[in-house]
mmCIF file of C-alpha atoms in Angstrom:
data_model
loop_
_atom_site.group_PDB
_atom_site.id
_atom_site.type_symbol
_atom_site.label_atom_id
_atom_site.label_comp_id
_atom_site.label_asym_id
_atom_site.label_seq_id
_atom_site.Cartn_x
_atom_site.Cartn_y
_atom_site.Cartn_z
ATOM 1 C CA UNK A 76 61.138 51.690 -156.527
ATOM 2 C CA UNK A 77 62.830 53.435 -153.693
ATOM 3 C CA UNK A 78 60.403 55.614 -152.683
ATOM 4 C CA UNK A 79 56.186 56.888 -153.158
ATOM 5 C CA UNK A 80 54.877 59.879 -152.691
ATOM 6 C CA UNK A 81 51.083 59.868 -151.719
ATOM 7 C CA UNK A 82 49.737 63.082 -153.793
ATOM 8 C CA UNK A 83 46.313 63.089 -151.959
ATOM 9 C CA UNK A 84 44.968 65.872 -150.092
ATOM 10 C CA UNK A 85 42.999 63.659 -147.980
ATOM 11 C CA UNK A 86 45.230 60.736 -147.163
ATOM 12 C CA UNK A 87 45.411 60.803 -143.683
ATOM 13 C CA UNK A 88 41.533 61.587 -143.338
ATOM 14 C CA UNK A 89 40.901 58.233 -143.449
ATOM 15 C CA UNK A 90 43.717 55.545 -141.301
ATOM 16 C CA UNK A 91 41.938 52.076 -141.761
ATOM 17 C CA UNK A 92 42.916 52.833 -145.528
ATOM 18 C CA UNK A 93 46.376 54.077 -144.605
ATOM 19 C CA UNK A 94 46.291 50.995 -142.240
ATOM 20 C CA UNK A 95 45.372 48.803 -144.756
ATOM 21 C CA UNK A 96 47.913 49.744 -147.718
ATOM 22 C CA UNK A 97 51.223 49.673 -145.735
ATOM 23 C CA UNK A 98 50.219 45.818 -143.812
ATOM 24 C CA UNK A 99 49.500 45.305 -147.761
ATOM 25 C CA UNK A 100 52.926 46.158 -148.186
ATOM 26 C CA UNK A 101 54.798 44.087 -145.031
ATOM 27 C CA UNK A 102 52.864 41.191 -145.999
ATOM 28 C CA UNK A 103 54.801 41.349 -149.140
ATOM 29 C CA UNK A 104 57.835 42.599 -147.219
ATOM 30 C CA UNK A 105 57.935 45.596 -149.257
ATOM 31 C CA UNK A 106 59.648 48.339 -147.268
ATOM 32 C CA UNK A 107 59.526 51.445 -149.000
ATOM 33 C CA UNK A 108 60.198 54.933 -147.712
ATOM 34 C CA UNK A 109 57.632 57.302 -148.821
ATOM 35 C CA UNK A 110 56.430 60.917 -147.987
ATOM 36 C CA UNK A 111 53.034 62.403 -148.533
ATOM 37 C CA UNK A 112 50.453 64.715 -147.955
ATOM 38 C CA UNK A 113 48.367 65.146 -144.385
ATOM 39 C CA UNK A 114 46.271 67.284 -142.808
ATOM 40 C CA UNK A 115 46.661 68.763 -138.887
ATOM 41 C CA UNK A 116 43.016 67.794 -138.172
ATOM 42 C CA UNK A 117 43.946 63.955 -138.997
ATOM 43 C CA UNK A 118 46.646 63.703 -136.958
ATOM 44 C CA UNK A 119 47.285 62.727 -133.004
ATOM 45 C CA UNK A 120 50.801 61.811 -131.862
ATOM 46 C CA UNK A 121 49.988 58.328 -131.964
ATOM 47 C CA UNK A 122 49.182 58.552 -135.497
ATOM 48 C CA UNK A 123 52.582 60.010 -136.567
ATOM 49 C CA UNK A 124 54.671 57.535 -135.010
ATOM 50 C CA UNK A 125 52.147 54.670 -136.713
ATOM 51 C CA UNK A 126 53.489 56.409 -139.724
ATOM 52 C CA UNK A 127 56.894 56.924 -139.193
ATOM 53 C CA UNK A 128 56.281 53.129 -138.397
ATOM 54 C CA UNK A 129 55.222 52.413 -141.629
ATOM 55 C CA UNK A 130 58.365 54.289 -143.470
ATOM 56 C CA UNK A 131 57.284 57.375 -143.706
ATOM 57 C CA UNK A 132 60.308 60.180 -143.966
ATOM 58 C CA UNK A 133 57.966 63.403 -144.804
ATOM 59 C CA UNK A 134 54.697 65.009 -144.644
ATOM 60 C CA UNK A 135 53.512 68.003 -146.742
ATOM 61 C CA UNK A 136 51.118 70.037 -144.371
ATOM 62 C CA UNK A 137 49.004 72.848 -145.948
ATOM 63 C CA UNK A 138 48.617 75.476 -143.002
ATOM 64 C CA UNK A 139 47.874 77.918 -145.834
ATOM 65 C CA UNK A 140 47.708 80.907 -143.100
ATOM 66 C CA UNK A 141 48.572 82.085 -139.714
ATOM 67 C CA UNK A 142 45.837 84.215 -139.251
ATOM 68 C CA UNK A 143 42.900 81.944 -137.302
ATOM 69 C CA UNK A 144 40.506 84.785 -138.903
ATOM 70 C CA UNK A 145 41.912 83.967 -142.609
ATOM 71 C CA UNK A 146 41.463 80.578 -141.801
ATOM 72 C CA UNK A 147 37.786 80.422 -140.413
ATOM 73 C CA UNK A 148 36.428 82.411 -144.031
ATOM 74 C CA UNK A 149 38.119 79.640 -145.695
ATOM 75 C CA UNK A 150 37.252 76.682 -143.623
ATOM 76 C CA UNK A 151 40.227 75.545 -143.331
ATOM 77 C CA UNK A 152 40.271 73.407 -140.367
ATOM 78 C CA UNK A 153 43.644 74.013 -138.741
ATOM 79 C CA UNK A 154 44.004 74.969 -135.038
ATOM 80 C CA UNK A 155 47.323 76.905 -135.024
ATOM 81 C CA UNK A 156 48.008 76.072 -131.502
ATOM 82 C CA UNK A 157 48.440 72.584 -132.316
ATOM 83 C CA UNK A 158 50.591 72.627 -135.285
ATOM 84 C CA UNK A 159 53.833 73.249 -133.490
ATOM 85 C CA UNK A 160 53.265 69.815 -131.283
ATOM 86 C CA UNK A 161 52.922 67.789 -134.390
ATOM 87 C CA UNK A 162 55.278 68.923 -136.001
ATOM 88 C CA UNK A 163 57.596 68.553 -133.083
ATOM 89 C CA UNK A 164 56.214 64.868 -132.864
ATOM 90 C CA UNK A 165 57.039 64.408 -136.346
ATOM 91 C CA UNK A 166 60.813 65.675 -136.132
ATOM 92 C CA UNK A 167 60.996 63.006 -132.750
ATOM 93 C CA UNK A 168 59.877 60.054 -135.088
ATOM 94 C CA UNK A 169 62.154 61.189 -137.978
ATOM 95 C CA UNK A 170 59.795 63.220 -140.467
ATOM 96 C CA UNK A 171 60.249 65.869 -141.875
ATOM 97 C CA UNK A 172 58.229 68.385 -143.021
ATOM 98 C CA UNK A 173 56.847 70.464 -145.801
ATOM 99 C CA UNK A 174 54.775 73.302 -144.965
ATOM 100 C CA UNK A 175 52.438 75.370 -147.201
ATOM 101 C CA UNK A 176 51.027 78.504 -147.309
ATOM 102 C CA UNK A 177 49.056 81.003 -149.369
ATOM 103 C CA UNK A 178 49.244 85.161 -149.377
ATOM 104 C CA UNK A 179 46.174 87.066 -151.599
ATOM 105 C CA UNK A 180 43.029 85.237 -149.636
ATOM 106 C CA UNK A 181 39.728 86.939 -149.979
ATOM 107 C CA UNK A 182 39.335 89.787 -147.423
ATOM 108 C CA UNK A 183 42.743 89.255 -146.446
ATOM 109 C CA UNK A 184 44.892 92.211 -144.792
ATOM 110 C CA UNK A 185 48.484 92.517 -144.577
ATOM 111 C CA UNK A 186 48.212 92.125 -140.939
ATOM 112 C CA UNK A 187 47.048 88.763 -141.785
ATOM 113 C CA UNK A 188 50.157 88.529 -143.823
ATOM 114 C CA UNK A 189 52.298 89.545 -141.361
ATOM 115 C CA UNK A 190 50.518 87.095 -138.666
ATOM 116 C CA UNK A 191 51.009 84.407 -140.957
ATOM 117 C CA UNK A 192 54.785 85.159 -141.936
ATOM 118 C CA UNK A 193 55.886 85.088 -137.570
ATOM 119 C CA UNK A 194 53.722 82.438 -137.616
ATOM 120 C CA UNK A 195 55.909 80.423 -140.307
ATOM 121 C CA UNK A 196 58.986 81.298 -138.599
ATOM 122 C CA UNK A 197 57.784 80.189 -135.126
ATOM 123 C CA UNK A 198 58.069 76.970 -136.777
ATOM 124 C CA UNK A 199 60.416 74.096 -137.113
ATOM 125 C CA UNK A 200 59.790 73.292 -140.990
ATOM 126 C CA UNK A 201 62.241 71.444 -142.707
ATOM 127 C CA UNK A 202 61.017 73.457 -146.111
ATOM 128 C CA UNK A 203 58.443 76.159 -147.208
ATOM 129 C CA UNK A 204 56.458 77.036 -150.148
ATOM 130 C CA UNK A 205 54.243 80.081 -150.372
ATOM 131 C CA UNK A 206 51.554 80.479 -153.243
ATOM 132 C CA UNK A 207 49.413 83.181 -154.138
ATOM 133 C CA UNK A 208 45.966 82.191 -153.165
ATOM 134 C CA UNK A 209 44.204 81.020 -156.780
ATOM 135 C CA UNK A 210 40.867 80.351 -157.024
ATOM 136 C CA UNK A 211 40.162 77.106 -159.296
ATOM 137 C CA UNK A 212 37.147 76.236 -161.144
ATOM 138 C CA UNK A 213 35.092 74.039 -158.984
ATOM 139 C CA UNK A 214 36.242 75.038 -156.042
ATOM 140 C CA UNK A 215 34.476 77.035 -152.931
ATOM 141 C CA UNK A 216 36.865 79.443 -153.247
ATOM 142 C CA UNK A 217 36.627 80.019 -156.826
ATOM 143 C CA UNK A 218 32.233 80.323 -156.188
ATOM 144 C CA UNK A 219 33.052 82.727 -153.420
ATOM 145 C CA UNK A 220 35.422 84.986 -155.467
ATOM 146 C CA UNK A 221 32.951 84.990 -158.218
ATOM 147 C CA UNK A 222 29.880 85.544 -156.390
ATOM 148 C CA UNK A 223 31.654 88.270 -154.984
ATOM 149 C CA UNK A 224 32.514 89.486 -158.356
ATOM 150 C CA UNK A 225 36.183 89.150 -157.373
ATOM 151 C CA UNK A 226 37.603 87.078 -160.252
ATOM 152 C CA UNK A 227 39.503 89.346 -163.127
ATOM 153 C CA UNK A 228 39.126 88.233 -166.624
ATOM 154 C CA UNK A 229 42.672 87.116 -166.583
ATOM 155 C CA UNK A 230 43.713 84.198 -168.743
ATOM 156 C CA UNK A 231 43.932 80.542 -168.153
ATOM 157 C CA UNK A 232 47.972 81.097 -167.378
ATOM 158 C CA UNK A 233 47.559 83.581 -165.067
ATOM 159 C CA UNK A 234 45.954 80.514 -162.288
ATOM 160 C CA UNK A 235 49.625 79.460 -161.320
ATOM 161 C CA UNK A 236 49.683 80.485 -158.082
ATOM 162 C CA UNK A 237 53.268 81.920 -158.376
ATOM 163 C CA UNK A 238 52.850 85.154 -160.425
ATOM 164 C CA UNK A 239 49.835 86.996 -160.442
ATOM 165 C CA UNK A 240 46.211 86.982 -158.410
ATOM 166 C CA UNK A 241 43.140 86.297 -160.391
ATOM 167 C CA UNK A 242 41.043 88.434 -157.930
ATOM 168 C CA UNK A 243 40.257 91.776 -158.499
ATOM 169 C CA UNK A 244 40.561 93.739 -155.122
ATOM 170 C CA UNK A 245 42.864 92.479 -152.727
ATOM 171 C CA UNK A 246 44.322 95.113 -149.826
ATOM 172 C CA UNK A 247 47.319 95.599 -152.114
ATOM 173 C CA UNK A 248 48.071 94.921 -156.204
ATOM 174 C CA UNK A 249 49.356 91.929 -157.701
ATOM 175 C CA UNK A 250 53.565 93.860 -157.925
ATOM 176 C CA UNK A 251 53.575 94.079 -153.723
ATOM 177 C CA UNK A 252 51.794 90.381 -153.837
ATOM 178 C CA UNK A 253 54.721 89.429 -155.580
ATOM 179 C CA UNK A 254 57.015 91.288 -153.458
ATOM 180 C CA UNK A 255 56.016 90.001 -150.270
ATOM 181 C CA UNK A 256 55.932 86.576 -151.360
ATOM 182 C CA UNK A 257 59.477 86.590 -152.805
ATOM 183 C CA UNK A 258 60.237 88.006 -149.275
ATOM 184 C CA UNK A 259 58.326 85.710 -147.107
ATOM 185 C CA UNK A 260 60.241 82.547 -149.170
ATOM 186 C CA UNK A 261 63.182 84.340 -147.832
#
């Protein structure tokens, strides 16, 4: 094994576990890069360069919009003015990063889009992806969409996030969703 990758939403919520797997691993003098996922909220300088410490050579951050507005009627937890200092702590201790973000939000405009597409460039992101907003079974998102009666009857393929939206009446249809996300990924 040369590398991990930590596929955990949640990983750096909680650093006495983080703490605890990687002196797992130098008591058995394991060192092994690995990458993962973390959240803004988690994270302090201090805690990057613990990482980077540990091996780490990327984090996956999902910012999901620029819009603080967006944000708050998902809450999402991100404070946008913090995200550039974190990152910029990450590229010091040699991490890069992954950002992600979603387009087709409930109640979302396409000033929101257009906040959230400067935003994306006002950052120093090693890559990008951009998803169309999909609400999942189980999900807050998915009981908000369909309490709002927002969900289409669309079939199970149509949940991809890449493609199509599975909810109904967005400020635009699901052919400019598609265009502005092909254009936002370039």
């Amino acid at each position: 094994i040369r590398e991990i990758y930590f596929d955990d939403d949640n990983f750096t919520q909680d650093m006495q576990h983080v703490d605890s797997i990687f002196r797992s691993m130098q008591e058995r003098r394991l060192r092994i890069k690995w990458s993962g996922m973390a959240s803004f909220s988690s994270l302090s300088q201090e805690i990057v360069r613990r990482l980077a410490s540990y091996g780490c050579i990327g984090l996956k951050f999902g910012i999901e919009s620029g819009s603080n507005q967006v944000l708050r009627s998902m809450h999402k937890p991100v404070d946008l003015k913090n995200v550039a200092g974190i990152i910029a702590c990450c590229r010091k201790s040699g991490i890069k990063i992954h950002l992600t973000f979603s387009l087709g939000f409930l109640g979302e405009k396409p000033e929101d889009i257009k906040k959230t597409i400067a935003y994306a460039q006002s950052l120093d992101a090693d890559s990008i992806q951009v998803s169309i907003a999909t609400p999942l079974p189980g999900t807050e998102f998915f009981e908000a969409a369909k309490a709002q009666g927002q969900l289409t009857n669309a079939p199970w393929e149509s949940y991809d996030a890449k493609r199509t939206s599975v909810i109904g009446s967005l400020s635009f249809d699901n052919k400019t969703l598609g265009r502005i996300r092909r254009d936002f990924l370039r």
